[in-house]
């Protein structure tokens, strides 16, 4: 075997080695999760152990191919359910409490109890707020800047319901799809973003 061929054979071997190691690692991690963690209250092992197709695609080693991302987004968009009574807007004051509340879905919470939306952890919402996260864009003056047309209302609902319908690997929780927030809570947060009286639009 000449040097070139040996190099190629070695590269192939190492390449395969890496792939197998990554697969074994994922399987071992899933096994550990299932054997070592116990479900308690609303914090279930299924929540972390059973990844759906977007979660699997978004935690792969390679970045998502654009066509694959689009297909996943289209599938996520299909999960969005419009409000049963056709009314998208609730009460912005209730919405603000939800946006500031980061509690919920922990083992110590009652099953079925309402969760917070924790929006401030990632977004600026009002001018007064002195402490907020910036993983997501500022939502200050959300409706003032883009209006409240039917398209904007529907887009905002869908984004809150399932953020991955617009960005397959979004880091924003899928509030409706994963039942983090109830339909009424989603309406209240919608009002926080879209009501002209809300501090978001002042
Ligand atoms: C863990 C971080 C995180 C949390 C929590 C979060 N978001 Fe987001 N959000 C993001 C990111 C990141 C984006 C940018 C787009 C994307 O990647 O999906 C975004 C985008 C958005 C958009 C679209 C903005 C636009 O210009 O189109 C809206 C609306 C929004 N978030 C509202 C909310 C609301 C309301 C809450 C709380 C109920 C919330 N987000 C909680 C991370 C978060």
XYZ file of N, CA, C and O and ligand atoms in Angstrom:
851
model
N 0.844 -1.203 0.000
C 0.000 0.000 0.000
C 0.877 1.251 0.000
O 1.803 1.339 0.807
N 0.655 2.124 -0.975
C 1.466 3.338 -0.944
C 0.931 4.296 0.122
O -0.137 4.077 0.701
N 1.686 5.365 0.313
C 1.352 6.265 1.421
C -0.027 6.904 1.274
O -0.775 7.041 2.231
N -0.334 7.243 -0.010
C -1.604 7.926 -0.281
C -2.781 7.019 0.088
O -3.725 7.414 0.774
N -2.656 5.746 -0.377
C -3.750 4.797 -0.105
C -3.903 4.562 1.393
O -5.003 4.434 1.915
N -2.747 4.475 2.066
C -2.806 4.221 3.506
C -3.507 5.383 4.233
O -4.330 5.171 5.109
N -3.151 6.584 3.750
C -3.778 7.780 4.328
C -5.278 7.736 4.149
O -6.038 7.966 5.091
N -5.721 7.363 2.945
C -7.154 7.315 2.650
C -7.833 6.265 3.528
O -8.904 6.499 4.095
N -7.198 5.092 3.669
C -7.778 4.017 4.478
C -7.899 4.462 5.932
O -8.915 4.228 6.595
N -6.888 5.156 6.407
C -6.881 5.619 7.788
C -7.999 6.646 8.011
O -8.751 6.573 8.990
N -8.122 7.565 7.021
C -9.151 8.599 7.133
C -10.528 7.942 7.194
O -11.393 8.333 7.978
N -10.742 6.908 6.369
C -12.022 6.203 6.330
C -12.312 5.572 7.692
O -13.398 5.693 8.244
N -11.272 4.909 8.224
C -11.406 4.240 9.520
C -11.777 5.239 10.622
O -12.728 5.036 11.378
N -10.996 6.325 10.645
C -11.240 7.342 11.679
C -12.638 7.932 11.508
O -13.369 8.131 12.470
N -12.993 8.179 10.227
C -14.311 8.742 9.924
C -15.402 7.860 10.477
O -16.285 8.310 11.203
N -15.333 6.555 10.172
C -16.359 5.626 10.652
C -16.384 5.612 12.174
O -17.432 5.612 12.789
N -15.175 5.612 12.739
C -15.067 5.589 14.207
C -15.855 6.719 14.825
O -16.630 6.512 15.754
N -15.719 7.904 14.243
C -16.404 9.071 14.825
C -17.916 8.892 14.745
O -18.632 9.161 15.697
N -18.382 8.424 13.568
C -19.834 8.252 13.396
C -20.377 7.269 14.423
O -21.346 7.549 15.114
N -19.696 6.110 14.560
C -20.185 5.109 15.512
C -20.180 5.659 16.927
O -21.114 5.475 17.688
N -19.094 6.396 17.264
C -19.000 6.918 18.624
C -20.185 7.847 18.910
O -20.807 7.751 19.956
N -20.518 8.720 17.939
C -21.617 9.664 18.159
C -22.934 8.913 18.354
O -23.725 9.242 19.235
N -23.158 7.877 17.514
C -24.408 7.111 17.644
C -24.489 6.396 18.984
O -25.511 6.401 19.640
N -23.343 5.782 19.371
C -23.321 5.072 20.654
C -23.585 6.032 21.804
O -24.280 5.711 22.755
N -22.998 7.216 21.665
C -23.144 8.210 22.725
C -24.613 8.580 22.905
O -25.130 8.610 24.012
N -25.309 8.829 21.762
C -26.727 9.207 21.824
C -27.551 8.081 22.446
O -28.408 8.320 23.300
N -27.255 6.831 22.037
C -28.010 5.692 22.563
C -27.736 5.525 24.058
O -28.657 5.279 24.845
N -26.449 5.683 24.435
C -26.096 5.536 25.854
C -26.776 6.626 26.687
O -27.300 6.357 27.776
N -26.788 7.846 26.158
C -27.403 8.951 26.898
C -28.898 8.692 27.077
O -29.447 8.888 28.165
N -29.565 8.205 25.998
C -31.001 7.929 26.082
C -31.253 6.822 27.104
O -32.191 6.893 27.903
N -30.379 5.793 27.111
C -30.508 4.685 28.056
C -30.368 5.165 29.498
O -31.154 4.792 30.370
N -29.368 6.023 29.723
C -29.128 6.566 31.067
C -30.340 7.361 31.561
O -30.771 7.219 32.707
N -30.864 8.188 30.645
C -32.023 9.013 31.003
C -33.169 8.130 31.465
O -33.806 8.389 32.482
N -33.419 7.056 30.675
C -34.573 6.207 30.980
C -34.354 5.394 32.249
O -35.300 5.149 32.989
N -33.073 4.979 32.515
C -32.863 4.132 33.689
C -32.644 4.947 34.966
O -33.011 4.513 36.045
N -32.046 6.142 34.853
C -31.645 6.875 36.060
C -32.612 7.972 36.496
O -32.554 8.436 37.617
N -33.445 8.427 35.567
C -34.358 9.509 35.928
C -35.757 8.956 36.151
O -36.175 8.023 35.475
N -36.463 9.545 37.107
C -37.831 9.101 37.379
C -38.780 10.264 37.106
O -38.485 11.401 37.456
N -39.922 9.941 36.522
C -40.935 10.975 36.327
C -41.506 11.365 37.673
O -41.701 10.522 38.544
N -41.717 12.657 37.863
C -42.390 13.099 39.090
C -43.243 14.315 38.761
O -42.730 15.295 38.214
N -44.520 14.247 39.057
C -45.415 15.350 38.733
C -45.371 15.642 37.244
O -45.268 14.728 36.414
N -45.390 16.929 36.879
C -45.385 17.261 35.452
C -44.008 17.098 34.790
O -43.901 17.216 33.577
N -42.957 16.832 35.589
C -41.620 16.646 35.011
C -41.439 15.168 34.651
O -41.010 14.361 35.473
N -41.808 14.825 33.423
C -41.768 13.413 33.040
C -40.506 13.108 32.238
O -39.983 13.967 31.533
N -40.039 11.875 32.350
C -38.843 11.446 31.614
C -39.124 11.524 30.105
O -38.242 11.865 29.318
N -40.374 11.264 29.726
C -40.744 11.320 28.298
C -40.412 12.691 27.708
O -40.054 12.820 26.559
N -40.585 13.727 28.540
C -40.376 15.083 28.044
C -38.953 15.285 27.522
O -38.725 16.011 26.577
N -37.984 14.652 28.171
C -36.601 14.795 27.702
C -36.142 13.585 26.888
O -35.256 13.691 26.049
N -36.764 12.444 27.146
C -36.285 11.198 26.520
C -36.830 10.963 25.120
O -36.156 10.362 24.287
N -38.059 11.412 24.848
C -38.668 11.131 23.540
C -38.619 12.374 22.660
O -39.484 13.229 22.736
N -37.602 12.451 21.841
C -37.470 13.631 20.985
C -38.246 13.436 19.698
O -38.198 12.356 19.103
N -38.987 14.466 19.263
C -39.714 14.345 18.003
C -38.768 14.638 16.836
O -37.578 14.883 17.036
N -39.328 14.633 15.598
C -38.417 14.708 14.438
C -37.646 16.028 14.354
O -36.485 16.026 13.972
N -38.262 17.155 14.762
C -37.488 18.416 14.713
C -36.382 18.400 15.748
O -35.268 18.851 15.485
N -36.689 17.904 16.941
C -35.661 17.880 17.988
C -34.492 17.001 17.560
O -33.332 17.353 17.788
N -34.796 15.860 16.939
C -33.706 14.988 16.481
C -32.900 15.659 15.387
O -31.672 15.675 15.434
N -33.599 16.252 14.409
C -32.897 16.891 13.281
C -32.053 18.064 13.779
O -30.960 18.304 13.276
N -32.556 18.787 14.783
C -31.846 19.979 15.253
C -30.724 19.644 16.231
O -29.916 20.509 16.550
N -30.666 18.398 16.735
C -29.529 18.065 17.594
C -28.541 17.160 16.869
O -27.652 16.593 17.485
N -28.682 17.037 15.538
C -27.706 16.257 14.763
C -26.397 17.051 14.651
O -26.379 18.252 14.905
N -25.329 16.352 14.279
C -24.019 17.006 14.181
C -23.985 18.054 13.076
O -23.332 19.070 13.188
N -24.688 17.732 11.968
C -24.623 18.627 10.801
C -25.726 19.668 10.863
O -26.824 19.374 11.348
N -25.464 20.881 10.336
C -26.553 21.861 10.257
C -27.636 21.353 9.300
O -27.352 20.575 8.394
N -28.881 21.778 9.527
C -30.001 21.312 8.701
C -29.869 21.822 7.268
O -29.588 23.001 7.060
N -30.120 20.969 6.297
C -30.164 21.419 4.902
C -31.407 22.290 4.743
O -32.448 21.992 5.347
N -31.325 23.374 3.944
C -32.474 24.294 3.820
C -33.784 23.595 3.422
O -34.839 23.923 3.966
N -33.717 22.628 2.506
C -34.950 21.948 2.074
C -35.553 21.155 3.225
O -36.781 21.140 3.419
N -34.712 20.525 4.018
C -35.173 19.744 5.177
C -35.810 20.688 6.209
O -36.867 20.394 6.766
N -35.140 21.839 6.438
C -35.675 22.818 7.396
C -37.057 23.280 6.953
O -37.995 23.345 7.764
N -37.213 23.537 5.667
C -38.514 24.000 5.166
C -39.587 22.949 5.335
O -40.721 23.265 5.702
N -39.237 21.694 5.076
C -40.213 20.612 5.215
C -40.637 20.473 6.681
O -41.826 20.299 6.982
N -39.662 20.570 7.594
C -39.983 20.463 9.024
C -40.880 21.630 9.449
O -41.850 21.441 10.197
N -40.554 22.837 8.978
C -41.353 24.015 9.333
C -42.789 23.861 8.848
O -43.737 24.164 9.577
N -42.953 23.367 7.611
C -44.306 23.171 7.067
C -45.081 22.177 7.936
O -46.266 22.385 8.234
N -44.408 21.114 8.387
C -45.073 20.118 9.240
C -45.435 20.732 10.595
O -46.512 20.462 11.146
N -44.559 21.575 11.138
C -44.834 22.218 12.431
C -46.005 23.200 12.302
O -46.823 23.321 13.204
N -46.072 23.903 11.154
C -47.155 24.875 10.940
C -48.514 24.174 10.964
O -49.509 24.733 11.430
N -48.545 22.926 10.480
C -49.808 22.168 10.456
C -50.317 21.852 11.863
O -51.485 21.536 12.042
N -49.442 21.915 12.880
C -49.884 21.586 14.249
C -50.631 22.752 14.899
O -51.249 22.588 15.940
N -50.536 23.950 14.282
C -51.110 25.145 14.923
C -52.633 25.105 14.876
O -53.226 24.945 13.815
N -53.255 25.239 16.059
C -54.725 25.273 16.133
C -55.167 26.696 16.434
O -54.738 27.295 17.422
N -56.037 27.230 15.606
C -56.578 28.570 15.840
C -57.478 28.516 17.068
O -57.998 27.454 17.409
N -57.687 29.656 17.761
C -58.576 29.635 18.928
C -59.983 29.158 18.537
O -60.480 29.533 17.476
N -60.580 28.323 19.378
C -61.860 27.677 19.054
C -62.944 28.704 18.713
O -63.745 28.481 17.808
N -62.970 29.848 19.421
C -64.037 30.834 19.172
C -63.624 31.899 18.168
O -64.355 32.870 17.948
N -62.478 31.734 17.548
C -62.037 32.679 16.518
C -61.538 34.013 17.073
O -61.171 34.897 16.308
N -61.510 34.137 18.401
C -61.086 35.390 19.030
C -59.629 35.246 19.518
O -59.350 34.448 20.410
N -58.733 36.036 18.951
C -57.305 35.864 19.217
C -56.794 36.675 20.410
O -55.676 36.474 20.857
N -57.563 37.663 20.842
C -57.024 38.573 21.850
C -57.728 38.456 23.197
O -58.951 38.529 23.267
N -56.940 38.299 24.268
C -57.484 38.262 25.630
C -57.180 39.576 26.337
O -57.343 40.646 25.758
N -56.683 39.452 27.571
C -56.487 40.606 28.442
C -54.971 40.844 28.613
O -54.254 39.970 29.127
N -54.488 42.020 28.201
C -53.037 42.237 28.247
C -52.480 42.222 29.661
O -51.310 41.878 29.879
N -53.325 42.626 30.659
C -52.821 42.644 32.053
C -52.511 41.217 32.523
O -51.493 40.970 33.169
N -53.407 40.297 32.180
C -53.138 38.886 32.510
C -51.923 38.413 31.710
O -51.072 37.671 32.222
N -51.824 38.888 30.461
C -50.698 38.508 29.588
C -49.356 38.944 30.151
O -48.367 38.216 30.067
N -49.335 40.114 30.767
C -48.072 40.600 31.327
C -47.612 39.713 32.488
O -46.423 39.417 32.621
N -48.580 39.286 33.306
C -48.211 38.390 34.426
C -47.632 37.083 33.884
O -46.671 36.541 34.427
N -48.231 36.590 32.820
C -47.758 35.322 32.225
C -46.345 35.517 31.650
O -45.460 34.687 31.830
N -46.142 36.670 30.987
C -44.838 36.948 30.356
C -43.719 37.033 31.386
O -42.572 36.686 31.114
N -44.068 37.491 32.600
C -43.046 37.666 33.630
C -42.869 36.443 34.516
O -41.968 36.419 35.346
N -43.746 35.481 34.336
C -43.716 34.316 35.217
C -42.928 33.171 34.578
O -43.291 32.664 33.519
N -41.846 32.796 35.226
C -41.005 31.720 34.689
C -41.226 30.382 35.373
O -40.442 29.457 35.195
N -42.289 30.279 36.137
C -42.524 29.028 36.864
C -43.245 27.994 36.010
O -43.935 28.346 35.068
N -43.109 26.733 36.397
C -43.960 25.704 35.825
C -43.233 24.482 35.323
O -42.032 24.518 35.082
N -43.970 23.392 35.213
C -43.519 22.109 34.659
C -42.374 21.473 35.436
O -41.599 20.698 34.887
N -42.247 21.859 36.723
C -41.223 21.223 37.551
C -41.865 20.123 38.389
O -43.075 20.128 38.580
N -41.024 19.239 38.920
C -41.565 18.083 39.643
C -42.410 18.506 40.838
O -43.329 17.810 41.240
N -42.098 19.702 41.384
C -42.826 20.142 42.579
C -44.151 20.839 42.241
O -44.899 21.200 43.132
N -44.430 21.051 40.951
C -45.701 21.686 40.570
C -46.809 20.638 40.480
O -46.544 19.469 40.192
N -48.043 21.112 40.713
C -49.191 20.194 40.612
C -49.440 19.869 39.146
O -49.375 20.755 38.295
N -49.750 18.591 38.847
C -50.069 18.227 37.462
C -51.300 19.015 37.033
O -52.287 19.081 37.768
N -51.221 19.643 35.873
C -52.359 20.406 35.367
C -52.390 21.852 35.827
O -53.257 22.615 35.415
N -51.436 22.263 36.697
C -51.441 23.662 37.135
C -50.907 24.547 36.001
O -50.184 24.083 35.122
N -51.282 25.832 36.003
C -50.897 26.719 34.902
C -49.418 27.108 34.985
O -48.879 27.291 36.070
N -48.790 27.232 33.834
C -47.373 27.604 33.760
C -47.220 29.065 33.386
O -48.138 29.678 32.859
N -46.018 29.590 33.610
C -45.692 30.919 33.101
C -45.133 30.798 31.680
O -44.830 29.703 31.218
N -44.989 31.942 31.001
C -44.456 31.951 29.641
C -42.980 32.332 29.597
O -42.287 32.036 28.641
N -42.515 33.019 30.663
C -41.093 33.350 30.794
C -40.556 34.175 29.614
O -39.378 34.094 29.288
N -41.415 34.961 28.994
C -41.008 35.718 27.802
C -39.851 36.668 28.111
O -38.955 36.854 27.280
N -39.857 37.273 29.315
C -38.812 38.238 29.664
C -37.423 37.605 29.740
O -36.424 38.306 29.662
N -37.386 36.294 29.907
C -36.076 35.638 29.961
C -35.352 35.782 28.621
O -34.127 35.722 28.568
N -36.101 35.982 27.544
C -35.496 36.049 26.204
C -35.798 37.335 25.448
O -35.146 37.612 24.450
N -36.820 38.082 25.845
C -37.244 39.260 25.079
C -37.420 40.499 25.962
O -37.975 40.391 27.057
N -37.066 41.661 25.412
C -37.543 42.908 26.022
C -38.995 43.085 25.571
O -39.327 42.864 24.412
N -39.864 43.485 26.502
C -41.262 43.725 26.128
C -41.688 45.164 26.377
O -42.480 45.706 25.615
N -41.197 45.761 27.459
C -41.622 47.137 27.756
C -40.397 48.030 27.977
O -39.276 47.536 28.162
N -40.650 49.327 27.972
C -39.577 50.297 28.168
C -39.130 50.320 29.632
O -37.975 50.549 29.938
N -40.118 50.052 30.532
C -39.844 50.148 31.979
C -38.948 49.029 32.482
O -38.231 49.198 33.451
N -39.031 47.883 31.817
C -38.322 46.706 32.329
C -36.815 46.960 32.339
O -36.242 47.359 31.329
N -36.171 46.758 33.515
C -34.727 47.019 33.547
C -33.925 45.734 33.351
O -32.751 45.772 33.045
N -34.590 44.597 33.507
C -33.846 43.350 33.404
C -34.595 42.377 32.490
O -35.728 42.011 32.769
N -33.981 41.993 31.391
C -34.609 41.030 30.466
C -33.509 40.339 29.683
O -32.386 40.851 29.560
N -33.827 39.182 29.122
C -32.843 38.443 28.327
C -32.866 38.905 26.879
O -33.789 39.604 26.456
N -31.840 38.540 26.123
C -31.808 38.962 24.722
C -31.493 37.823 23.748
O -30.948 38.042 22.673
N -31.891 36.618 24.142
C -31.752 35.485 23.202
C -32.673 35.730 22.006
O -32.343 35.439 20.866
N -33.846 36.314 22.271
C -34.787 36.665 21.200
C -34.758 38.173 20.957
O -34.229 38.932 21.774
N -35.363 38.624 19.842
C -35.372 40.064 19.533
C -36.255 40.839 20.505
O -37.151 40.260 21.120
N -36.016 42.141 20.621
C -36.882 42.971 21.466
C -38.278 42.993 20.863
O -38.438 43.099 19.649
N -39.294 42.878 21.710
C -40.678 42.927 21.228
C -41.338 44.245 21.622
O -42.547 44.423 21.456
N -40.523 45.185 22.137
C -41.056 46.492 22.512
C -41.644 47.162 21.264
O -41.015 47.151 20.203
N -42.838 47.706 21.392
C -43.579 48.357 20.299
C -43.923 47.377 19.176
O -43.998 47.750 17.999
N -44.187 46.133 19.572
C -44.471 45.063 18.605
C -45.553 45.464 17.599
O -45.334 45.407 16.392
N -46.738 45.891 18.105
C -47.837 46.218 17.181
C -47.705 47.624 16.620
O -48.194 47.908 15.530
N -47.037 48.493 17.371
C -46.857 49.863 16.887
C -46.017 49.851 15.611
O -46.236 50.625 14.685
N -45.064 48.949 15.555
C -44.162 48.890 14.402
C -44.743 48.118 13.224
O -44.450 48.413 12.081
N -45.575 47.113 13.492
C -46.035 46.282 12.373
C -47.542 46.252 12.181
O -48.024 45.596 11.266
N -48.275 46.934 13.078
C -49.725 46.990 12.914
C -50.425 45.747 13.446
O -49.782 44.875 14.044
N -51.739 45.684 13.213
C -52.532 44.570 13.758
C -53.420 43.966 12.662
O -54.562 43.600 12.902
N -52.885 43.877 11.448
C -53.652 43.273 10.348
C -53.940 41.811 10.672
O -53.285 41.212 11.547
N -54.907 41.234 9.948
C -55.252 39.818 10.158
C -54.012 38.934 9.981
O -53.836 37.957 10.720
N -53.146 39.289 9.038
C -51.933 38.476 8.793
C -51.013 38.503 10.014
O -50.486 37.477 10.420
N -50.828 39.709 10.581
C -49.940 39.837 11.742
C -50.520 39.065 12.934
O -49.798 38.368 13.651
N -51.847 39.196 13.116
C -52.486 38.490 14.236
C -52.288 36.985 14.075
O -51.866 36.291 15.005
N -52.525 36.471 12.882
C -52.396 35.025 12.645
C -50.941 34.569 12.766
O -50.662 33.505 13.316
N -50.026 35.373 12.231
C -48.607 35.011 12.321
C -48.178 34.947 13.789
O -47.512 33.994 14.217
N -48.597 35.962 14.574
C -48.160 36.022 15.975
C -48.715 34.825 16.750
O -48.002 34.195 17.534
N -49.984 34.502 16.493
C -50.581 33.334 17.147
C -49.778 32.072 16.806
O -49.417 31.284 17.674
N -49.498 31.902 15.519
C -48.797 30.692 15.073
C -47.381 30.647 15.663
O -46.896 29.589 16.059
N -46.726 31.810 15.746
C -45.366 31.855 16.299
C -45.377 31.428 17.763
O -44.532 30.660 18.213
N -46.389 31.953 18.518
C -46.479 31.580 19.932
C -46.861 30.105 20.073
O -46.373 29.409 20.954
N -47.754 29.654 19.216
C -48.242 28.275 19.308
C -47.126 27.276 19.012
O -46.943 26.294 19.711
N -46.368 27.579 17.938
C -45.294 26.670 17.550
C -44.191 27.444 16.832
O -44.203 27.586 15.606
N -43.219 27.942 17.595
C -42.152 28.794 17.050
C -41.379 28.086 15.936
O -40.825 28.730 15.050
N -41.362 26.758 15.963
C -40.561 26.032 14.980
C -41.221 25.968 13.608
O -40.622 25.510 12.642
N -42.461 26.498 13.516
C -43.120 26.577 12.211
C -42.444 27.622 11.327
O -42.657 27.638 10.112
N -41.650 28.513 11.939
C -40.994 29.580 11.173
C -39.480 29.487 11.213
O -38.799 30.114 10.426
N -38.964 28.757 12.167
C -37.518 28.535 12.274
C -37.372 27.155 12.909
O -37.561 26.996 14.116
N -37.069 26.166 12.048
C -37.112 24.758 12.480
C -36.388 24.536 13.814
O -36.864 23.786 14.652
N -35.250 25.194 13.992
C -34.480 24.953 15.215
C -34.569 26.136 16.175
O -33.612 26.437 16.899
N -35.708 26.816 16.183
C -35.905 27.947 17.095
C -35.657 27.522 18.537
O -35.983 26.401 18.923
N -35.115 28.453 19.312
C -34.895 28.163 20.733
C -36.090 28.585 21.572
O -36.089 28.448 22.787
N -37.110 29.137 20.922
C -38.301 29.575 21.666
C -39.214 28.366 21.929
O -39.455 27.564 21.030
N -39.698 28.222 23.171
C -40.572 27.077 23.480
C -41.820 27.056 22.587
O -42.326 28.096 22.202
N -42.320 25.856 22.286
C -43.539 25.716 21.478
C -44.736 25.741 22.424
O -45.252 24.698 22.827
N -45.149 26.965 22.777
C -46.084 27.143 23.891
C -47.424 26.424 23.730
O -47.937 25.860 24.680
N -48.003 26.466 22.509
C -49.297 25.793 22.305
C -49.096 24.314 22.037
O -49.693 23.462 22.688
N -48.221 24.032 21.100
C -47.967 22.647 20.682
C -47.589 21.747 21.859
O -48.046 20.615 21.953
N -46.741 22.259 22.749
C -46.298 21.451 23.890
C -47.141 21.695 25.141
O -46.763 21.265 26.239
N -48.270 22.372 24.973
C -49.203 22.635 26.074
C -48.527 23.278 27.278
O -48.803 22.929 28.427
N -47.611 24.195 27.005
C -46.993 24.962 28.090
C -48.001 26.013 28.559
O -48.190 26.223 29.754
N -48.641 26.679 27.596
C -49.679 27.665 27.918
C -51.031 27.173 27.400
O -51.096 26.490 26.372
N -52.094 27.548 28.110
C -53.449 27.191 27.671
C -53.888 28.158 26.567
O -53.247 29.195 26.350
N -54.994 27.839 25.924
C -55.507 28.716 24.867
C -55.777 30.119 25.416
O -55.428 31.125 24.799
N -56.387 30.199 26.614
C -56.683 31.511 27.208
C -55.389 32.277 27.511
O -55.304 33.471 27.261
N -54.393 31.574 28.026
C -53.109 32.239 28.314
C -52.466 32.767 27.025
O -51.902 33.863 27.013
N -52.556 31.996 25.956
C -52.003 32.451 24.668
C -52.715 33.719 24.210
O -52.087 34.662 23.738
N -54.047 33.751 24.387
C -54.815 34.948 24.006
C -54.367 36.155 24.828
O -54.259 37.266 24.311
N -54.123 35.952 26.110
C -53.708 37.050 26.983
C -52.320 37.571 26.568
O -52.095 38.775 26.539
N -51.415 36.674 26.230
C -50.083 37.098 25.790
C -50.182 37.798 24.425
O -49.476 38.777 24.156
N -51.096 37.328 23.573
C -51.348 37.997 22.278
C -51.752 39.450 22.525
O -51.279 40.362 21.844
N -52.650 39.655 23.509
C -53.112 41.020 23.807
C -51.959 41.871 24.310
O -51.857 43.050 23.979
N -51.077 41.259 25.100
C -49.903 42.006 25.579
C -49.101 42.547 24.388
O -48.621 43.672 24.411
N -48.978 41.749 23.329
C -48.193 42.174 22.159
C -48.971 43.103 21.240
O -48.389 43.985 20.613
N -50.289 42.914 21.150
C -51.044 43.588 20.081
C -52.013 44.684 20.530
O -52.420 45.510 19.717
N -52.412 44.699 21.793
C -53.368 45.717 22.263
C -52.685 47.089 22.312
O -51.602 47.216 22.898
N -53.300 48.119 21.716
C -52.673 49.452 21.747
C -52.512 49.999 23.169
O -51.635 50.842 23.410
N -53.326 49.513 24.115
C -53.222 49.977 25.513
C -52.098 49.281 26.281
O -51.735 49.711 27.377
N -51.575 48.192 25.744
C -50.544 47.427 26.458
C -49.245 48.233 26.561
O -48.894 48.964 25.637
N -48.520 48.105 27.664
C -47.242 48.833 27.812
C -46.231 48.468 26.722
O -45.290 49.228 26.478
N -46.442 47.347 26.050
C -45.553 46.967 24.941
C -45.633 48.018 23.824
O -44.627 48.314 23.176
N -46.826 48.596 23.631
C -47.020 49.534 22.518
C -47.033 51.001 22.938
O -47.506 51.859 22.200
N -46.528 51.272 24.146
C -46.490 52.672 24.610
C -45.149 53.298 24.265
O -44.135 52.621 24.211
C -35.792 30.627 25.460
C -35.969 31.876 24.782
C -37.345 32.367 24.407
C -38.466 32.444 25.193
C -38.657 31.960 26.626
C -39.465 33.116 24.394
N -38.957 33.407 23.160
Fe -39.898 34.424 21.666
N -38.289 34.179 20.442
C -37.085 33.626 20.823
C -36.166 33.682 19.683
C -34.738 33.170 19.681
C -36.852 34.317 18.622
C -36.297 34.648 17.219
C -36.911 33.809 16.157
C -36.644 32.331 16.338
O -35.483 31.929 16.426
O -37.620 31.599 16.439
C -38.190 34.606 19.135
C -39.171 35.224 18.393
C -40.392 35.647 18.896
C -41.410 36.351 18.136
C -41.322 36.716 16.664
C -40.735 38.114 16.544
C -40.759 38.636 15.130
O -40.113 39.691 14.919
O -41.382 38.066 14.242
C -42.453 36.600 18.988
C -43.752 37.318 18.665
C -42.086 36.047 20.283
N -40.836 35.473 20.195
C -42.882 36.110 21.409
C -42.608 35.466 22.621
C -43.504 35.457 23.757
C -44.808 36.229 23.846
C -42.913 34.665 24.706
C -43.491 34.248 26.042
C -44.824 33.632 26.022
C -41.639 34.211 24.167
N -41.492 34.713 22.898
C -40.735 33.415 24.864
C -36.785 33.094 22.051
C -37.664 32.970 23.111
